[in-house]
Amino acid sequence: MTALMSLVDNVWMFYGMRFLLGAAEAGLLPGVVYYLTRWVPSANRGRILGLFFLAIPVASAIGAPLTSTLMSFHPWGLHGWQFMFIAEGLPCLLLAAVILKFLPNEPSDARWLDASEAQWITDTIHRENSDIAGDKAGHSSWTDGLKNGRVLALSAVYFSMVVPIYLMGFFLPSIIKEMTGGTVGTTGIGYIAAVPYIFTGIAMVAISRSSDRTQERMWHFAVPTLIGACGWVVAAATVSSSPFVAAVAICIGTVGAMATIPTFWTTAPKVVSGAAAASGIALISSIGNIGGFVSPYMFGIIRDAFPGEAGNSLSFLVGAIVLGIGGLLMIALSKTLPTTTPKSTKTAQLQHD
């Protein structure tokens, strides 16, 4: 679908292709998160999810200058944006073939595990799911994940993260252009836009590893998120008067919005298990990603109503408010979640790992 975006030649075709692209990619995040809950005990899940979600800031850091560079080429009579879609879309087809051939479905299918190791993983995860489900262990229905109030609360938290992430993805290049007075070219803007994602990638690995080491999840999410919200408040106040301070504050805000994603996704499987985990994780992702629809419209309206520096400041301020609400909601929600893994169990898991 990404490669076929190169064929778009009118607005309705763009809407249709963008819808199909969203539908095609919608199952990736909940699918991978659920897949990893079948493989990785909860004590180790933070850093494993951290490695997976590291793809987001890495792709953003590489993608910003790469996309700018690809758009400067015009092979075969194509526009730069057409070549960019083709060059970034087709490699996914090759990776899909590799995944289908080499990614095992269950631990028992893994050729690199012996029978005892595969059984240990399966038994450990089944025991954790039983602790979550209680008497319903092994009997959860997919509808249970859709009716769980804590799943809806986690959906709201995820929404609060997605909105500012899309602010960065859609509007950061324009903001950089306005901050630099238009003196930096498209490729230069791409390199500058990569900087916040570099810091985010480093922070993501550090936070997820610390969360696993301490077996603490909530504060590892809430503290960086609230600090990130404060960072964007500073960015809102300084974006027109002190570009350097604003740039540092933007990096802090981006870290708060994105580096806590792995820690967030270690929480969802503690709410539901079994079939309910699959539907619950999908619901969280679905509702949360509505933020990807709301965010461009909301910040687009803000920037149209308040052109230039005023729009930049107000955008960061609104992003900070939304992100801060998510952090506070997670603190309140954490009081209703199951307790963390007992230390003895955690030690046994880490030693085995």
Short mmCIF file of C-alpha atoms in Angstrom, two decimals:
data_model
loop_
_atom_site.label_atom_id
_atom_site.label_comp_id
_atom_site.label_asym_id
_atom_site.label_seq_id
_atom_site.Cartn_x
_atom_site.Cartn_y
_atom_site.Cartn_z
CA MET A 1 0.00 0.00 0.00
CA THR A 2 2.88 2.36 0.71
CA ALA A 3 4.38 1.73 -2.72
CA LEU A 4 0.96 2.15 -4.37
CA MET A 5 0.67 5.60 -2.78
CA SER A 6 2.94 6.65 -5.66
CA LEU A 7 -0.05 6.27 -8.01
CA VAL A 8 -2.23 8.83 -6.21
CA ASP A 9 -3.35 11.66 -8.50
CA ASN A 10 -6.39 13.18 -6.78
CA VAL A 11 -7.60 13.89 -3.28
CA TRP A 12 -10.18 11.08 -3.10
CA MET A 13 -7.66 8.53 -4.28
CA PHE A 14 -5.34 9.82 -1.56
CA TYR A 15 -8.03 9.37 1.09
CA GLY A 16 -8.82 5.87 -0.12
CA MET A 17 -5.19 4.74 -0.29
CA ARG A 18 -4.41 6.28 3.09
CA PHE A 19 -7.33 4.39 4.60
CA LEU A 20 -6.12 1.10 3.10
CA LEU A 21 -2.58 1.81 4.31
CA GLY A 22 -3.87 2.41 7.83
CA ALA A 23 -5.93 -0.78 7.70
CA ALA A 24 -2.92 -2.77 6.50
CA GLU A 25 -0.63 -1.59 9.27
CA ALA A 26 -3.25 -1.57 12.06
CA GLY A 27 -2.59 -5.13 13.20
CA LEU A 28 1.19 -4.84 13.49
CA LEU A 29 1.51 -3.23 16.91
CA PRO A 30 -1.13 -5.27 18.81
CA GLY A 31 -0.03 -8.40 16.97
CA VAL A 32 3.63 -8.03 17.95
CA VAL A 33 2.83 -7.07 21.55
CA TYR A 34 0.54 -10.10 21.91
CA TYR A 35 3.11 -12.32 20.20
CA LEU A 36 5.78 -11.28 22.69
CA THR A 37 3.47 -12.00 25.64
CA ARG A 38 3.49 -15.62 24.39
CA TRP A 39 7.27 -15.73 24.44
CA VAL A 40 8.68 -13.45 27.12
CA PRO A 41 7.96 -13.66 30.89
CA SER A 42 6.79 -10.39 32.40
CA ALA A 43 10.03 -9.88 34.37
CA ASN A 44 11.97 -9.59 31.10
CA ARG A 45 9.30 -8.01 28.92
CA GLY A 46 10.21 -4.35 29.39
CA ARG A 47 13.62 -4.50 27.74
CA ILE A 48 12.41 -6.86 25.01
CA LEU A 49 9.57 -4.48 24.14
CA GLY A 50 12.13 -1.70 24.40
CA LEU A 51 14.19 -3.30 21.64
CA PHE A 52 11.09 -3.69 19.48
CA PHE A 53 9.83 -0.14 19.99
CA LEU A 54 13.35 1.18 19.48
CA ALA A 55 12.45 0.78 15.81
CA ILE A 56 10.19 3.86 16.08
CA PRO A 57 12.82 6.48 17.04
CA VAL A 58 15.46 4.76 14.90
CA ALA A 59 13.15 4.75 11.90
CA SER A 60 12.23 8.37 12.60
CA ALA A 61 15.87 9.42 12.97
CA ILE A 62 16.89 7.61 9.78
CA GLY A 63 13.64 8.26 7.95
CA ALA A 64 13.65 12.04 8.24
CA PRO A 65 16.90 12.63 6.33
CA LEU A 66 16.37 9.52 4.15
CA THR A 67 12.95 10.67 3.02
CA SER A 68 14.25 14.15 2.29
CA THR A 69 17.08 12.66 0.23
CA LEU A 70 14.85 10.23 -1.69
CA MET A 71 12.50 13.06 -2.63
CA SER A 72 15.39 14.79 -4.40
CA PHE A 73 15.66 11.93 -6.94
CA HIS A 74 13.51 11.76 -10.07
CA PRO A 75 14.22 8.42 -11.82
CA TRP A 76 12.08 7.08 -14.67
CA GLY A 77 10.29 10.42 -14.90
CA LEU A 78 8.81 10.06 -11.40
CA HIS A 79 8.27 12.91 -8.98
CA GLY A 80 10.45 12.76 -5.88
CA TRP A 81 7.54 11.90 -3.60
CA GLN A 82 6.53 9.02 -5.89
CA PHE A 83 10.03 7.55 -5.84
CA MET A 84 10.11 7.94 -2.04
CA PHE A 85 6.94 5.87 -1.58
CA ILE A 86 8.20 3.11 -3.87
CA ALA A 87 11.68 2.98 -2.31
CA GLU A 88 10.29 2.84 1.24
CA GLY A 89 7.39 0.48 0.51
CA LEU A 90 8.77 -2.40 -1.53
CA PRO A 91 11.43 -3.58 1.00
CA CYS A 92 8.56 -4.48 3.36
CA LEU A 93 7.49 -7.21 0.93
CA LEU A 94 10.93 -8.82 1.17
CA LEU A 95 10.86 -8.65 4.96
CA ALA A 96 7.39 -10.24 5.02
CA ALA A 97 8.76 -13.31 3.22
CA VAL A 98 11.60 -13.57 5.74
CA ILE A 99 9.20 -13.30 8.69
CA LEU A 100 6.88 -15.99 7.36
CA LYS A 101 9.76 -18.40 6.87
CA PHE A 102 11.89 -17.83 9.96
CA LEU A 103 9.64 -16.52 12.78
CA PRO A 104 8.32 -19.46 14.87
CA ASN A 105 4.75 -19.38 16.14
CA GLU A 106 5.29 -20.83 19.63
CA PRO A 107 8.34 -21.61 21.83
CA SER A 108 7.84 -25.30 21.02
CA ASP A 109 8.45 -24.47 17.33
CA ALA A 110 11.79 -22.76 17.93
CA ARG A 111 14.73 -24.79 16.65
CA TRP A 112 17.20 -22.91 18.88
CA LEU A 113 15.43 -24.03 22.10
CA ASP A 114 15.61 -27.53 23.53
CA ALA A 115 12.45 -29.15 24.90
CA SER A 116 13.08 -28.15 28.53
CA GLU A 117 13.70 -24.49 27.67
CA ALA A 118 10.59 -24.27 25.51
CA GLN A 119 8.53 -25.90 28.23
CA TRP A 120 9.90 -23.53 30.88
CA ILE A 121 8.83 -20.52 28.84
CA THR A 122 5.38 -21.97 28.20
CA ASP A 123 4.83 -22.96 31.85
CA THR A 124 6.07 -19.63 33.22
CA ILE A 125 3.81 -17.57 30.98
CA HIS A 126 0.84 -19.87 31.66
CA ARG A 127 1.41 -19.40 35.41
CA GLU A 128 1.52 -15.62 35.02
CA ASN A 129 -1.69 -15.66 33.00
CA SER A 130 -3.33 -17.78 35.69
CA ASP A 131 -2.35 -15.23 38.34
CA ILE A 132 -4.01 -12.50 36.27
CA ALA A 133 -7.15 -14.40 35.34
CA GLY A 134 -7.66 -16.16 38.68
CA ASP A 135 -10.51 -18.62 38.47
CA LYS A 136 -11.03 -17.73 34.82
CA ALA A 137 -7.58 -18.97 33.84
CA GLY A 138 -7.77 -20.82 30.57
CA HIS A 139 -11.41 -19.79 30.07
CA SER A 140 -11.11 -16.14 29.06
CA SER A 141 -13.11 -15.01 26.08
CA TRP A 142 -12.03 -12.43 23.54
CA THR A 143 -15.06 -10.38 24.56
CA ASP A 144 -13.64 -10.05 28.10
CA GLY A 145 -10.92 -7.79 26.74
CA LEU A 146 -13.52 -5.46 25.23
CA LYS A 147 -15.54 -5.13 28.44
CA ASN A 148 -12.69 -4.49 30.87
CA GLY A 149 -12.81 -0.94 32.29
CA ARG A 150 -9.06 -0.86 32.88
CA VAL A 151 -8.51 -1.67 29.21
CA LEU A 152 -10.54 1.43 28.32
CA ALA A 153 -8.50 3.48 30.79
CA LEU A 154 -5.27 2.22 29.23
CA SER A 155 -6.73 3.14 25.83
CA ALA A 156 -7.13 6.72 27.05
CA VAL A 157 -3.52 6.75 28.29
CA TYR A 158 -2.28 5.47 24.94
CA PHE A 159 -4.37 8.12 23.16
CA SER A 160 -2.61 10.77 25.22
CA MET A 161 0.74 9.46 23.95
CA VAL A 162 -0.22 9.15 20.29
CA VAL A 163 -1.50 12.74 19.97
CA PRO A 164 1.85 14.42 20.73
CA ILE A 165 3.77 11.77 18.77
CA TYR A 166 1.81 12.71 15.67
CA LEU A 167 2.44 16.37 16.42
CA MET A 168 6.13 15.65 16.03
CA GLY A 169 5.71 13.43 13.00
CA PHE A 170 3.54 15.83 11.01
CA PHE A 171 4.60 19.30 12.08
CA LEU A 172 8.18 19.18 13.40
CA PRO A 173 9.73 19.90 9.95
CA SER A 174 7.46 22.94 9.54
CA ILE A 175 8.26 24.11 13.06
CA ILE A 176 12.01 23.76 12.40
CA LYS A 177 11.66 25.70 9.15
CA GLU A 178 9.93 28.55 10.99
CA MET A 179 12.40 28.45 13.90
CA THR A 180 15.34 28.73 11.48
CA GLY A 181 13.69 31.44 9.42
CA GLY A 182 13.71 29.31 6.30
CA THR A 183 17.51 29.39 6.10
CA VAL A 184 17.86 25.58 6.18
CA GLY A 185 17.02 23.44 3.15
CA THR A 186 14.79 20.36 3.07
CA THR A 187 17.65 17.91 3.63
CA GLY A 188 19.03 20.00 6.50
CA ILE A 189 15.61 20.10 8.15
CA GLY A 190 15.49 16.31 7.88
CA TYR A 191 18.79 15.98 9.74
CA ILE A 192 17.74 18.43 12.45
CA ALA A 193 14.40 16.64 12.87
CA ALA A 194 16.30 13.41 13.54
CA VAL A 195 17.97 14.76 16.70
CA PRO A 196 15.02 14.34 19.14
CA TYR A 197 14.58 10.75 18.01
CA ILE A 198 18.23 9.93 18.69
CA PHE A 199 17.82 11.00 22.31
CA THR A 200 14.49 9.16 22.46
CA GLY A 201 16.08 5.90 21.32
CA ILE A 202 18.77 6.12 24.02
CA ALA A 203 16.20 6.95 26.70
CA MET A 204 13.86 4.17 25.55
CA VAL A 205 16.51 1.49 26.08
CA ALA A 206 17.58 2.96 29.44
CA ILE A 207 14.03 3.29 30.82
CA SER A 208 12.90 -0.18 29.72
CA ARG A 209 16.01 -1.85 31.16
CA SER A 210 15.65 0.04 34.43
CA SER A 211 11.99 -0.94 34.61
CA ASP A 212 12.88 -4.63 34.20
CA ARG A 213 15.71 -4.42 36.70
CA THR A 214 13.53 -2.88 39.41
CA GLN A 215 10.27 -4.59 38.32
CA GLU A 216 8.58 -1.19 38.66
CA ARG A 217 6.40 0.01 35.81
CA MET A 218 4.14 2.90 36.79
CA TRP A 219 6.73 5.48 37.89
CA HIS A 220 8.98 4.51 34.98
CA PHE A 221 6.08 5.62 32.79
CA ALA A 222 4.63 8.54 34.74
CA VAL A 223 7.83 10.40 35.66
CA PRO A 224 9.32 10.63 32.14
CA THR A 225 5.88 11.46 30.74
CA LEU A 226 5.31 14.33 33.17
CA ILE A 227 8.86 15.60 32.65
CA GLY A 228 8.22 15.48 28.91
CA ALA A 229 5.03 17.49 29.37
CA CYS A 230 7.01 20.10 31.33
CA GLY A 231 9.60 20.13 28.55
CA TRP A 232 6.99 21.04 25.99
CA VAL A 233 5.63 23.78 28.24
CA VAL A 234 9.13 25.26 28.19
CA ALA A 235 9.23 24.80 24.40
CA ALA A 236 5.93 26.67 24.09
CA ALA A 237 7.35 29.56 26.12
CA THR A 238 10.71 29.79 24.30
CA VAL A 239 10.08 28.66 20.71
CA SER A 240 10.04 32.26 19.47
CA SER A 241 12.51 33.85 21.90
CA SER A 242 15.22 31.24 22.45
CA PRO A 243 15.48 28.58 19.72
CA PHE A 244 18.30 26.68 21.47
CA VAL A 245 16.35 26.32 24.74
CA ALA A 246 13.26 25.38 22.75
CA ALA A 247 15.22 22.73 20.85
CA VAL A 248 16.41 21.12 24.10
CA ALA A 249 12.88 21.29 25.50
CA ILE A 250 11.47 19.69 22.33
CA CYS A 251 13.90 16.79 22.77
CA ILE A 252 12.79 16.35 26.39
CA GLY A 253 9.15 16.39 25.36
CA THR A 254 9.73 13.85 22.61
CA VAL A 255 11.49 11.55 25.06
CA GLY A 256 8.52 11.82 27.42
CA ALA A 257 6.02 11.00 24.69
CA MET A 258 7.86 8.12 23.02
CA ALA A 259 10.50 6.58 25.31
CA THR A 260 7.83 5.26 27.69
CA ILE A 261 5.98 3.20 25.06
CA PRO A 262 7.65 -0.13 26.03
CA THR A 263 6.87 0.45 29.70
CA PHE A 264 3.25 1.18 28.81
CA TRP A 265 2.91 -2.06 26.87
CA THR A 266 4.25 -4.14 29.75
CA THR A 267 1.18 -2.98 31.71
CA ALA A 268 -1.59 -4.07 29.34
CA PRO A 269 -0.94 -7.84 29.69
CA LYS A 270 -1.28 -7.45 33.46
CA VAL A 271 -4.93 -6.50 32.99
CA VAL A 272 -6.11 -9.33 30.72
CA SER A 273 -4.76 -12.71 29.65
CA GLY A 274 -5.42 -15.44 27.11
CA ALA A 275 -7.91 -14.64 24.37
CA ALA A 276 -8.90 -11.49 26.25
CA ALA A 277 -5.31 -10.26 25.98
CA ALA A 278 -5.45 -10.36 22.18
CA SER A 279 -8.69 -8.36 21.98
CA GLY A 280 -7.72 -6.05 24.86
CA ILE A 281 -4.37 -5.14 23.33
CA ALA A 282 -6.07 -4.61 19.96
CA LEU A 283 -8.70 -2.35 21.56
CA ILE A 284 -6.05 -0.27 23.32
CA SER A 285 -4.18 0.13 20.06
CA SER A 286 -7.36 0.94 18.10
CA ILE A 287 -8.69 3.58 20.48
CA GLY A 288 -5.26 5.01 21.13
CA ASN A 289 -4.53 5.35 17.45
CA ILE A 290 -7.63 7.47 17.01
CA GLY A 291 -5.16 10.05 18.30
CA GLY A 292 -3.39 9.64 14.97
CA PHE A 293 -6.58 10.88 13.30
CA VAL A 294 -7.37 13.60 15.82
CA SER A 295 -3.86 15.02 16.15
CA PRO A 296 -3.20 16.26 12.58
CA TYR A 297 -6.64 17.86 12.39
CA MET A 298 -6.39 19.46 15.83
CA PHE A 299 -2.91 20.87 15.38
CA GLY A 300 -3.68 21.80 11.78
CA ILE A 301 -6.62 23.90 12.99
CA ILE A 302 -4.44 25.48 15.68
CA ARG A 303 -1.70 26.37 13.22
CA ASP A 304 -4.19 27.74 10.68
CA ALA A 305 -5.88 29.90 13.31
CA PHE A 306 -2.56 31.11 14.79
CA PRO A 307 0.04 31.25 12.00
CA GLY A 308 3.74 31.28 12.71
CA GLU A 309 5.28 31.37 16.17
CA ALA A 310 1.96 31.68 18.01
CA GLY A 311 0.75 28.44 16.42
CA ASN A 312 3.99 26.67 17.34
CA SER A 313 3.73 27.77 20.96
CA LEU A 314 0.07 26.79 21.28
CA SER A 315 0.72 23.42 19.62
CA PHE A 316 3.41 22.53 22.13
CA LEU A 317 1.24 23.73 25.00
CA VAL A 318 -1.73 21.58 23.92
CA GLY A 319 0.59 18.61 23.36
CA ALA A 320 1.99 19.08 26.87
CA ILE A 321 -1.49 19.13 28.41
CA VAL A 322 -2.57 15.95 26.62
CA LEU A 323 0.67 14.15 27.52
CA GLY A 324 0.47 15.27 31.15
CA ILE A 325 -3.12 13.99 31.47
CA GLY A 326 -1.90 10.59 30.31
CA GLY A 327 0.80 10.48 32.98
CA LEU A 328 -1.63 11.44 35.75
CA LEU A 329 -4.19 8.91 34.52
CA MET A 330 -1.59 6.14 34.64
CA ILE A 331 -0.79 7.02 38.26
CA ALA A 332 -4.47 6.71 39.15
CA LEU A 333 -4.89 3.52 37.12
CA SER A 334 -1.85 1.85 38.68
CA LYS A 335 -3.68 1.58 42.01
CA THR A 336 -6.11 -0.89 40.40
CA LEU A 337 -3.52 -3.06 38.63
CA PRO A 338 -2.13 -6.38 39.88
CA THR A 339 1.06 -6.16 41.92
CA THR A 340 4.41 -6.72 40.28
CA THR A 341 6.06 -10.10 40.01
CA PRO A 342 7.35 -11.37 43.40
CA LYS A 343 11.08 -10.98 43.83
CA SER A 344 11.70 -14.72 44.08
CA THR A 345 9.90 -15.33 40.80
CA LYS A 346 11.67 -12.41 39.20
CA THR A 347 15.08 -13.69 40.27
CA ALA A 348 14.34 -17.17 38.98
CA GLN A 349 13.23 -15.78 35.64
CA LEU A 350 16.27 -13.54 35.23
CA GLN A 351 18.65 -16.33 36.25
CA HIS A 352 17.08 -18.68 33.73
CA ASP A 353 17.22 -15.97 31.07
#
